[in-house]
């Protein structure tokens, strides 16, 4: 963030007298809505901070850390007392008075665009730290940021920057700021995520190729069963503990049969029957493993396509969030979980996943399905709350993207889960519903 940009921002924000709302929409991004105008986004990423406007920013989760609670309490519907940029420092200070308090409650939001230590700090009227986006220990920086301590002022610096010329109105500059960064960030993030997904696909392919051949196992099973039947029909011609025998099959042909070690011909036949059963069970088990691995591979291949077609960074973050320990434990589930604006969106990866969603969804949850064609089932967990249109549209888009391979427009039906009557696995009947049209790019 350049100092000259902050000078322009400082002048621009002086037009406002009130903050309507402010909250975190990403780990390092704040969204501020003034009494009029578009939301202003402040990206406080270390060494990469900037300001921008974006009308359709996708927020994956709601933040409720102490910093977020206090930010909302002190700044929602607050009157702006003063906005000031520290001289020769990339520090912008917003001084406000909480309008809902019994007494005047003065708070300062100090936005520090200082490279590695970029931060948002909440201060009381005595410059004591109330909370901070990032708590900084003395071992990390010469100045600590700790709750309950007076915040030490940063010394002024000589601003060595290239000349900055604004060639458009500041509002337009903020709108273009995101777009200018989008291409590079999107390209880098897509490559990173797709490479990670393809590694997973390669692992699955290797696991599939390592599986034994089911057809060969079934052929061996049939052979063992046939040999057992031949031995059983010729018990008189077989001796105890015999290792190999030549007999006639049921078509009159001579066959050589290797016998398992057995104390009687009857025992040898039983062991061959047992061998046949084990081989058949193994073949069926491998078939299920192969089917499961193929389904996982197909889902990841679709995920690659969806990520590649994504139009913004936030969407990719929602589709491929950072892996947590709890996520790793749930990796074997047959459905995928996404979060948007605090709502949980569940996507069936296969028929088992679709059935599981139908069984686990609550009556008030919203069920979605592509109209009149086989598709993944999608559930929006509502917690009995009304679902914003942005969440509904995103869930419908997920339903289409992971179900259909062809580009074009698709209709997606949606209705509360209580209106959906499952039958015969993942097949359902429903009457009361609404429909969205979604375009697959």
Coordinates of C-alpha atoms in Angstrom, one line a residue:
X1 CA 0.0 0.0 0.0
X2 CA 1.5 3.3 -1.1
X3 CA 1.6 6.3 1.2
X4 CA 0.2 8.5 -1.7
X5 CA -2.7 6.1 -2.0
X6 CA -3.5 6.5 1.7
X7 CA -3.4 10.3 1.3
X8 CA -6.1 10.0 -1.4
X9 CA -8.1 7.5 0.7
X10 CA -7.9 9.9 3.7
X11 CA -9.3 12.7 1.6
X12 CA -12.0 10.5 0.2
X13 CA -13.2 9.1 3.5
X14 CA -13.6 12.6 5.0
X15 CA -16.8 12.9 3.0
X16 CA -18.4 10.3 5.3
X17 CA -19.9 10.9 8.8
X18 CA -21.0 7.5 9.8
X19 CA -20.0 3.8 9.6
X20 CA -23.1 1.6 9.0
X21 CA -21.3 -1.7 9.4
X22 CA -17.9 -3.2 9.5
X23 CA -16.8 -6.9 9.7
X24 CA -14.2 -9.3 8.5
X25 CA -15.1 -11.3 5.3
X26 CA -11.8 -13.2 4.9
X27 CA -8.9 -14.0 7.2
X28 CA -7.2 -10.6 6.3
X29 CA -10.0 -8.6 4.6
X30 CA -12.3 -6.1 6.3
X31 CA -15.5 -4.8 4.7
X32 CA -16.7 -1.3 5.7
X33 CA -20.0 0.2 4.7
X34 CA -20.4 3.9 5.2
X35 CA -23.8 5.6 5.4
X36 CA -23.9 5.7 1.6
X37 CA -22.0 4.2 -1.2
X38 CA -20.5 0.8 -2.0
X39 CA -18.8 -1.4 0.6
X40 CA -15.0 -0.7 0.8
X41 CA -12.8 -3.7 1.2
X42 CA -9.4 -3.4 2.9
X43 CA -7.1 -6.3 2.3
X44 CA -4.6 -6.4 5.2
X45 CA -2.5 -9.3 3.9
X46 CA 1.1 -9.0 5.0
X47 CA 3.3 -7.3 2.4
X48 CA 0.4 -7.2 0.0
X49 CA -2.3 -4.8 1.4
X50 CA -4.6 -2.9 -0.9
X51 CA -8.1 -1.3 -1.1
X52 CA -10.8 -2.2 -3.5
X53 CA -14.5 -2.2 -4.4
X54 CA -16.3 -5.4 -5.4
X55 CA -20.0 -5.8 -5.6
X56 CA -20.2 -9.7 -5.4
X57 CA -17.5 -10.6 -2.9
X58 CA -18.1 -14.2 -1.7
X59 CA -17.7 -14.6 2.0
X60 CA -17.0 -18.2 3.0
X61 CA -17.6 -17.9 6.8
X62 CA -18.6 -15.6 9.6
X63 CA -15.9 -14.5 12.0
X64 CA -16.6 -14.4 15.8
X65 CA -13.1 -14.0 17.3
X66 CA -12.8 -11.3 20.1
X67 CA -11.5 -8.9 17.5
X68 CA -14.6 -9.4 15.4
X69 CA -17.0 -9.1 18.3
X70 CA -15.5 -5.9 19.5
X71 CA -15.2 -4.5 16.0
X72 CA -18.9 -4.9 15.5
X73 CA -19.8 -3.6 18.9
X74 CA -17.7 -0.4 18.7
X75 CA -18.1 0.4 15.0
X76 CA -21.5 -0.7 13.8
X77 CA -23.7 2.5 13.4
X78 CA -20.9 4.6 14.9
X79 CA -20.4 8.2 14.2
X80 CA -17.0 9.2 12.7
X81 CA -15.3 11.8 14.8
X82 CA -12.2 12.1 12.8
X83 CA -10.1 10.3 10.1
X84 CA -6.4 11.0 10.0
X85 CA -3.3 9.8 8.2
X86 CA -0.2 9.8 10.3
X87 CA 2.5 12.0 8.7
X88 CA 5.3 9.9 7.0
X89 CA 3.7 6.7 8.1
X90 CA 1.4 4.2 6.3
X91 CA -1.1 4.4 9.2
X92 CA -4.7 5.5 8.9
X93 CA -6.7 6.2 12.0
X94 CA -10.5 6.2 12.2
X95 CA -11.8 7.7 15.4
X96 CA -15.5 6.9 16.1
X97 CA -18.1 7.3 18.8
X98 CA -20.5 4.4 19.4
X99 CA -24.0 5.7 18.9
X100 CA -25.7 2.9 20.9
X101 CA -23.7 3.4 24.2
X102 CA -25.1 5.0 27.3
X103 CA -22.1 7.2 27.4
X104 CA -19.9 8.4 24.7
X105 CA -17.6 5.4 23.9
X106 CA -14.7 6.6 21.8
X107 CA -12.7 4.0 19.8
X108 CA -9.9 4.2 17.2
X109 CA -9.4 1.7 14.4
X110 CA -5.8 2.0 13.5
X111 CA -5.0 0.5 10.1
X112 CA -1.3 -0.1 9.7
X113 CA -0.1 -0.9 6.1
X114 CA 3.4 -1.6 7.3
X115 CA 4.5 -4.6 5.2
X116 CA 5.3 -7.6 7.3
X117 CA 3.5 -6.2 10.4
X118 CA 0.4 -5.0 8.5
X119 CA -2.4 -4.9 11.1
X120 CA -5.8 -3.6 12.3
X121 CA -5.8 -2.5 15.9
X122 CA -8.6 -1.3 18.1
X123 CA -7.7 1.3 20.7
X124 CA -9.5 3.1 23.5
X125 CA -9.3 6.9 24.1
X126 CA -6.1 6.3 26.1
X127 CA -4.4 4.4 23.2
X128 CA -4.7 1.1 25.1
X129 CA -5.0 -1.9 22.8
X130 CA -8.6 -3.4 23.1
X131 CA -8.0 -6.0 20.4
X132 CA -6.1 -6.6 17.2
X133 CA -6.3 -8.6 14.0
X134 CA -2.8 -9.8 14.8
X135 CA -1.3 -9.9 18.2
X136 CA 2.5 -9.2 17.9
X137 CA 5.0 -10.5 20.5
X138 CA 8.1 -8.5 21.3
X139 CA 10.2 -11.4 20.0
X140 CA 8.8 -10.7 16.5
X141 CA 8.9 -6.9 16.4
X142 CA 10.5 -4.1 18.4
X143 CA 6.9 -3.0 19.1
X144 CA 4.5 -5.4 20.6
X145 CA 0.7 -5.4 20.1
X146 CA -1.0 -6.8 23.2
X147 CA -4.4 -6.4 24.7
X148 CA -4.4 -4.1 27.7
X149 CA -1.1 -2.4 26.9
X150 CA -0.6 1.1 25.6
X151 CA 0.3 1.0 21.9
X152 CA 3.7 2.5 21.2
X153 CA 3.8 4.9 18.3
X154 CA 5.8 4.1 15.3
X155 CA 8.5 6.6 14.4
X156 CA 8.1 8.6 11.1
X157 CA 9.8 7.2 8.0
X158 CA 11.1 8.8 4.9
X159 CA 8.7 7.7 2.2
X160 CA 10.7 6.5 -0.8
X161 CA 8.0 5.8 -3.5
X162 CA 7.8 6.2 -7.2
X163 CA 5.6 9.1 -8.3
X164 CA 1.9 8.1 -8.2
X165 CA -0.5 9.8 -10.6
X166 CA -4.2 9.1 -10.3
X167 CA -5.7 9.2 -13.8
X168 CA -9.4 8.5 -12.8
X169 CA -11.8 9.3 -10.0
X170 CA -10.8 7.6 -6.8
X171 CA -14.0 5.5 -6.8
X172 CA -13.2 4.1 -10.2
X173 CA -9.6 3.5 -9.1
X174 CA -10.9 1.4 -6.2
X175 CA -13.1 -0.6 -8.6
X176 CA -10.3 -1.3 -10.9
X177 CA -7.8 -2.1 -8.1
X178 CA -9.3 -5.6 -7.7
X179 CA -9.6 -6.2 -11.4
X180 CA -5.9 -5.3 -12.0
X181 CA -4.8 -7.9 -9.5
X182 CA -7.3 -10.5 -10.4
X183 CA -5.7 -11.9 -13.5
X184 CA -2.4 -12.6 -11.9
X185 CA -3.7 -13.9 -8.6
X186 CA -6.4 -16.0 -10.3
X187 CA -3.8 -17.6 -12.6
X188 CA -1.4 -18.4 -9.8
X189 CA -4.1 -19.8 -7.5
X190 CA -5.7 -21.9 -10.2
X191 CA -2.3 -23.4 -11.1
X192 CA -1.6 -24.1 -7.5
X193 CA -5.0 -25.7 -6.7
X194 CA -5.2 -27.7 -10.0
X195 CA -1.6 -29.0 -9.4
X196 CA -2.6 -30.2 -6.0
X197 CA -5.8 -31.8 -7.3
X198 CA -3.9 -33.6 -10.1
X199 CA -1.5 -35.0 -7.6
X200 CA -4.5 -36.5 -5.8
X201 CA -5.8 -37.9 -9.1
X202 CA -2.4 -39.4 -9.8
X203 CA -2.4 -41.1 -6.4
X204 CA -5.9 -42.5 -7.1
X205 CA -4.8 -43.7 -10.6
X206 CA -1.8 -45.5 -9.1
X207 CA -4.1 -47.2 -6.5
X208 CA -6.5 -48.3 -9.2
X209 CA -3.8 -49.7 -11.3
X210 CA -2.4 -51.6 -8.3
X211 CA -5.7 -53.5 -7.8
X212 CA -5.9 -57.1 -8.9
X213 CA -8.0 -57.9 -11.9
X214 CA -11.5 -58.8 -10.9
X215 CA -12.1 -60.8 -14.1
X216 CA -9.1 -63.0 -13.5
X217 CA -10.1 -63.6 -9.9
X218 CA -13.6 -64.5 -10.9
X219 CA -12.2 -66.9 -13.6
X220 CA -10.0 -68.5 -10.9
X221 CA -13.0 -68.7 -8.6
X222 CA -15.1 -70.5 -11.3
X223 CA -12.2 -72.8 -12.1
X224 CA -11.8 -73.8 -8.4
X225 CA -15.6 -74.4 -8.1
X226 CA -15.6 -76.6 -11.2
X227 CA -12.6 -78.5 -9.9
X228 CA -14.3 -79.0 -6.6
X229 CA -17.4 -80.4 -8.3
X230 CA -15.2 -82.8 -10.4
X231 CA -13.4 -84.1 -7.3
X232 CA -16.7 -84.5 -5.5
X233 CA -18.0 -86.5 -8.4
X234 CA -14.9 -88.7 -8.4
X235 CA -14.2 -89.3 -4.7
X236 CA -13.4 -93.0 -5.4
X237 CA -10.5 -92.0 -7.7
X238 CA -8.8 -89.6 -5.3
X239 CA -6.6 -90.6 -2.4
X240 CA -6.0 -88.8 0.9
X241 CA -3.2 -86.2 0.8
X242 CA -2.8 -86.6 -2.9
X243 CA -1.2 -83.4 -4.4
X244 CA -2.3 -83.8 -8.0
X245 CA -4.9 -85.9 -9.8
X246 CA -6.0 -86.5 -13.4
X247 CA -9.8 -86.9 -13.7
X248 CA -12.5 -86.6 -16.4
X249 CA -14.7 -83.5 -16.3
X250 CA -18.5 -83.5 -17.0
X251 CA -17.9 -83.3 -20.8
X252 CA -15.6 -86.3 -20.8
X253 CA -12.3 -84.4 -21.1
X254 CA -9.2 -85.2 -19.1
X255 CA -8.2 -82.5 -16.6
X256 CA -5.3 -82.2 -14.3
X257 CA -6.2 -80.8 -10.8
X258 CA -3.8 -79.6 -8.2
X259 CA -5.3 -80.6 -4.8
X260 CA -4.9 -78.7 -1.5
X261 CA -3.4 -80.7 1.3
X262 CA -6.3 -82.6 2.7
X263 CA -6.9 -85.7 4.9
X264 CA -9.6 -87.0 2.6
X265 CA -11.0 -86.5 -1.0
X266 CA -14.1 -84.9 0.6
X267 CA -11.9 -82.5 2.5
X268 CA -10.0 -81.6 -0.7
X269 CA -13.3 -80.8 -2.5
X270 CA -14.5 -78.7 0.4
X271 CA -11.2 -76.7 0.4
X272 CA -11.5 -76.1 -3.3
X273 CA -15.1 -74.8 -2.7
X274 CA -13.8 -72.6 0.1
X275 CA -11.0 -71.3 -2.2
X276 CA -13.6 -70.5 -4.9
X277 CA -15.8 -68.5 -2.4
X278 CA -12.8 -66.5 -1.1
X279 CA -11.7 -65.6 -4.7
X280 CA -15.3 -64.5 -5.5
X281 CA -15.5 -62.4 -2.4
X282 CA -12.1 -60.9 -3.1
X283 CA -13.2 -60.0 -6.7
X284 CA -16.4 -58.3 -5.4
X285 CA -14.4 -56.4 -2.7
X286 CA -11.9 -55.2 -5.4
X287 CA -14.8 -54.2 -7.6
X288 CA -16.2 -52.1 -4.8
X289 CA -12.7 -50.6 -4.2
X290 CA -12.2 -49.8 -7.9
X291 CA -15.7 -48.3 -8.1
X292 CA -15.0 -46.1 -5.0
X293 CA -11.6 -45.0 -6.3
X294 CA -13.1 -44.3 -9.8
X295 CA -15.9 -42.1 -8.2
X296 CA -13.3 -40.2 -6.2
X297 CA -11.2 -39.7 -9.3
X298 CA -14.2 -38.5 -11.3
X299 CA -15.1 -36.0 -8.5
X300 CA -11.6 -34.6 -8.5
X301 CA -11.6 -34.3 -12.3
X302 CA -14.8 -32.3 -12.1
X303 CA -13.3 -30.2 -9.3
X304 CA -10.4 -29.4 -11.6
X305 CA -12.8 -28.2 -14.3
X306 CA -14.8 -26.1 -11.8
X307 CA -11.7 -24.5 -10.4
X308 CA -10.4 -23.8 -13.9
X309 CA -13.6 -22.1 -14.8
X310 CA -13.8 -20.1 -11.6
X311 CA -14.0 -16.3 -12.2
X312 CA -12.7 -15.0 -8.8
X313 CA -10.3 -15.9 -6.1
X314 CA -13.0 -16.2 -3.3
X315 CA -14.8 -18.9 -5.2
X316 CA -11.7 -21.0 -5.5
X317 CA -11.1 -20.5 -1.7
X318 CA -14.7 -21.8 -1.0
X319 CA -14.3 -24.8 -3.4
X320 CA -10.9 -25.8 -2.1
X321 CA -10.5 -24.5 1.5
X322 CA -7.4 -25.0 3.6
X323 CA -7.3 -28.6 4.9
X324 CA -7.9 -29.0 8.7
X325 CA -7.5 -32.0 10.9
X326 CA -11.3 -32.4 11.1
X327 CA -11.5 -32.2 7.3
X328 CA -8.9 -34.9 7.0
X329 CA -10.9 -37.2 9.3
X330 CA -14.0 -36.6 7.2
X331 CA -12.4 -37.2 3.8
X332 CA -14.0 -40.6 3.4
X333 CA -17.5 -39.1 3.4
X334 CA -19.4 -39.5 0.2
X335 CA -20.3 -35.8 0.2
X336 CA -18.3 -32.6 0.1
X337 CA -18.9 -29.6 2.3
X338 CA -18.6 -25.9 1.3
X339 CA -19.2 -22.8 3.3
X340 CA -20.7 -19.5 2.1
X341 CA -21.7 -16.6 4.3
X342 CA -21.7 -19.0 7.3
X343 CA -24.1 -21.5 5.6
X344 CA -23.1 -25.1 5.1
X345 CA -23.6 -26.4 1.6
X346 CA -23.4 -30.2 1.1
X347 CA -22.8 -31.9 -2.3
X348 CA -23.3 -35.6 -2.9
X349 CA -20.2 -37.0 -4.7
X350 CA -22.0 -40.2 -5.8
X351 CA -25.2 -42.2 -5.2
X352 CA -24.1 -43.1 -1.6
X353 CA -23.5 -39.5 -0.9
X354 CA -26.9 -38.5 -2.3
X355 CA -28.6 -41.1 -0.1
X356 CA -26.6 -39.9 2.9
X357 CA -27.7 -36.3 2.3
X358 CA -31.3 -37.3 2.1
X359 CA -31.1 -39.2 5.3
X360 CA -29.1 -36.6 7.3
X361 CA -30.8 -33.4 6.1
X362 CA -33.3 -31.7 8.4
X363 CA -36.8 -30.9 7.4
X364 CA -36.0 -27.1 7.0
X365 CA -32.9 -27.6 5.0
X366 CA -33.0 -26.8 1.3
X367 CA -32.6 -29.6 -1.2
X368 CA -31.5 -28.9 -4.8
X369 CA -31.3 -31.0 -8.0
X370 CA -30.9 -30.4 -11.7
X371 CA -34.4 -30.6 -13.2
X372 CA -35.5 -33.8 -15.0
X373 CA -32.0 -35.3 -15.3
X374 CA -29.7 -37.4 -13.1
X375 CA -27.6 -35.1 -11.0
X376 CA -25.8 -34.7 -7.7
X377 CA -28.0 -33.8 -4.7
X378 CA -27.2 -30.6 -2.9
X379 CA -28.3 -29.6 0.6
X380 CA -28.2 -26.1 2.2
X381 CA -28.2 -26.4 6.0
X382 CA -30.4 -23.6 7.0
X383 CA -30.6 -23.9 10.8
X384 CA -34.1 -22.7 10.3
X385 CA -32.9 -19.4 8.9
X386 CA -33.9 -17.8 5.6
X387 CA -31.3 -18.4 2.9
X388 CA -29.9 -15.4 1.1
X389 CA -30.2 -15.5 -2.7
X390 CA -26.4 -15.4 -3.1
X391 CA -26.2 -18.7 -1.1
X392 CA -29.1 -20.3 -3.1
X393 CA -27.5 -19.3 -6.4
X394 CA -24.1 -20.6 -5.4
X395 CA -25.5 -23.9 -4.3
X396 CA -27.4 -24.3 -7.5
X397 CA -24.3 -23.5 -9.5
X398 CA -22.4 -26.2 -7.5
X399 CA -25.2 -28.6 -8.3
X400 CA -24.8 -27.9 -12.1
X401 CA -21.0 -27.7 -12.2
X402 CA -20.5 -31.1 -10.5
X403 CA -23.3 -32.8 -12.4
X404 CA -23.2 -31.6 -16.0
X405 CA -20.3 -31.7 -18.4
X406 CA -21.7 -29.6 -21.3
X407 CA -21.8 -25.8 -21.2
X408 CA -25.2 -24.1 -21.3
X409 CA -28.2 -23.1 -19.3
X410 CA -29.8 -25.6 -16.8
X411 CA -32.8 -25.5 -14.6
X412 CA -32.3 -26.3 -10.9
X413 CA -35.3 -27.2 -8.7
X414 CA -35.1 -26.5 -5.0
X415 CA -37.5 -27.1 -2.1
X416 CA -37.3 -27.7 1.7
X417 CA -36.2 -31.3 2.5
X418 CA -39.6 -32.1 4.1
X419 CA -41.1 -31.9 0.6
X420 CA -38.8 -34.5 -0.9
X421 CA -39.9 -38.2 -0.8
X422 CA -37.0 -40.6 -1.4
X423 CA -37.6 -44.1 -3.0
X424 CA -35.4 -46.7 -4.5
X425 CA -32.0 -45.4 -3.3
X426 CA -31.3 -41.8 -4.4
X427 CA -34.5 -41.4 -6.5
X428 CA -37.0 -38.9 -5.2
X429 CA -40.4 -37.5 -5.8
X430 CA -41.3 -33.8 -5.1
X431 CA -44.1 -31.5 -6.1
X432 CA -43.8 -28.1 -4.3
X433 CA -40.7 -26.4 -5.5
X434 CA -39.1 -23.4 -7.1
X435 CA -36.7 -23.2 -10.0
X436 CA -33.5 -21.3 -10.8
X437 CA -31.7 -21.1 -14.2
X438 CA -28.0 -21.5 -14.0
X439 CA -25.5 -21.0 -16.8
X440 CA -22.5 -23.3 -16.9
X441 CA -19.5 -21.6 -18.5

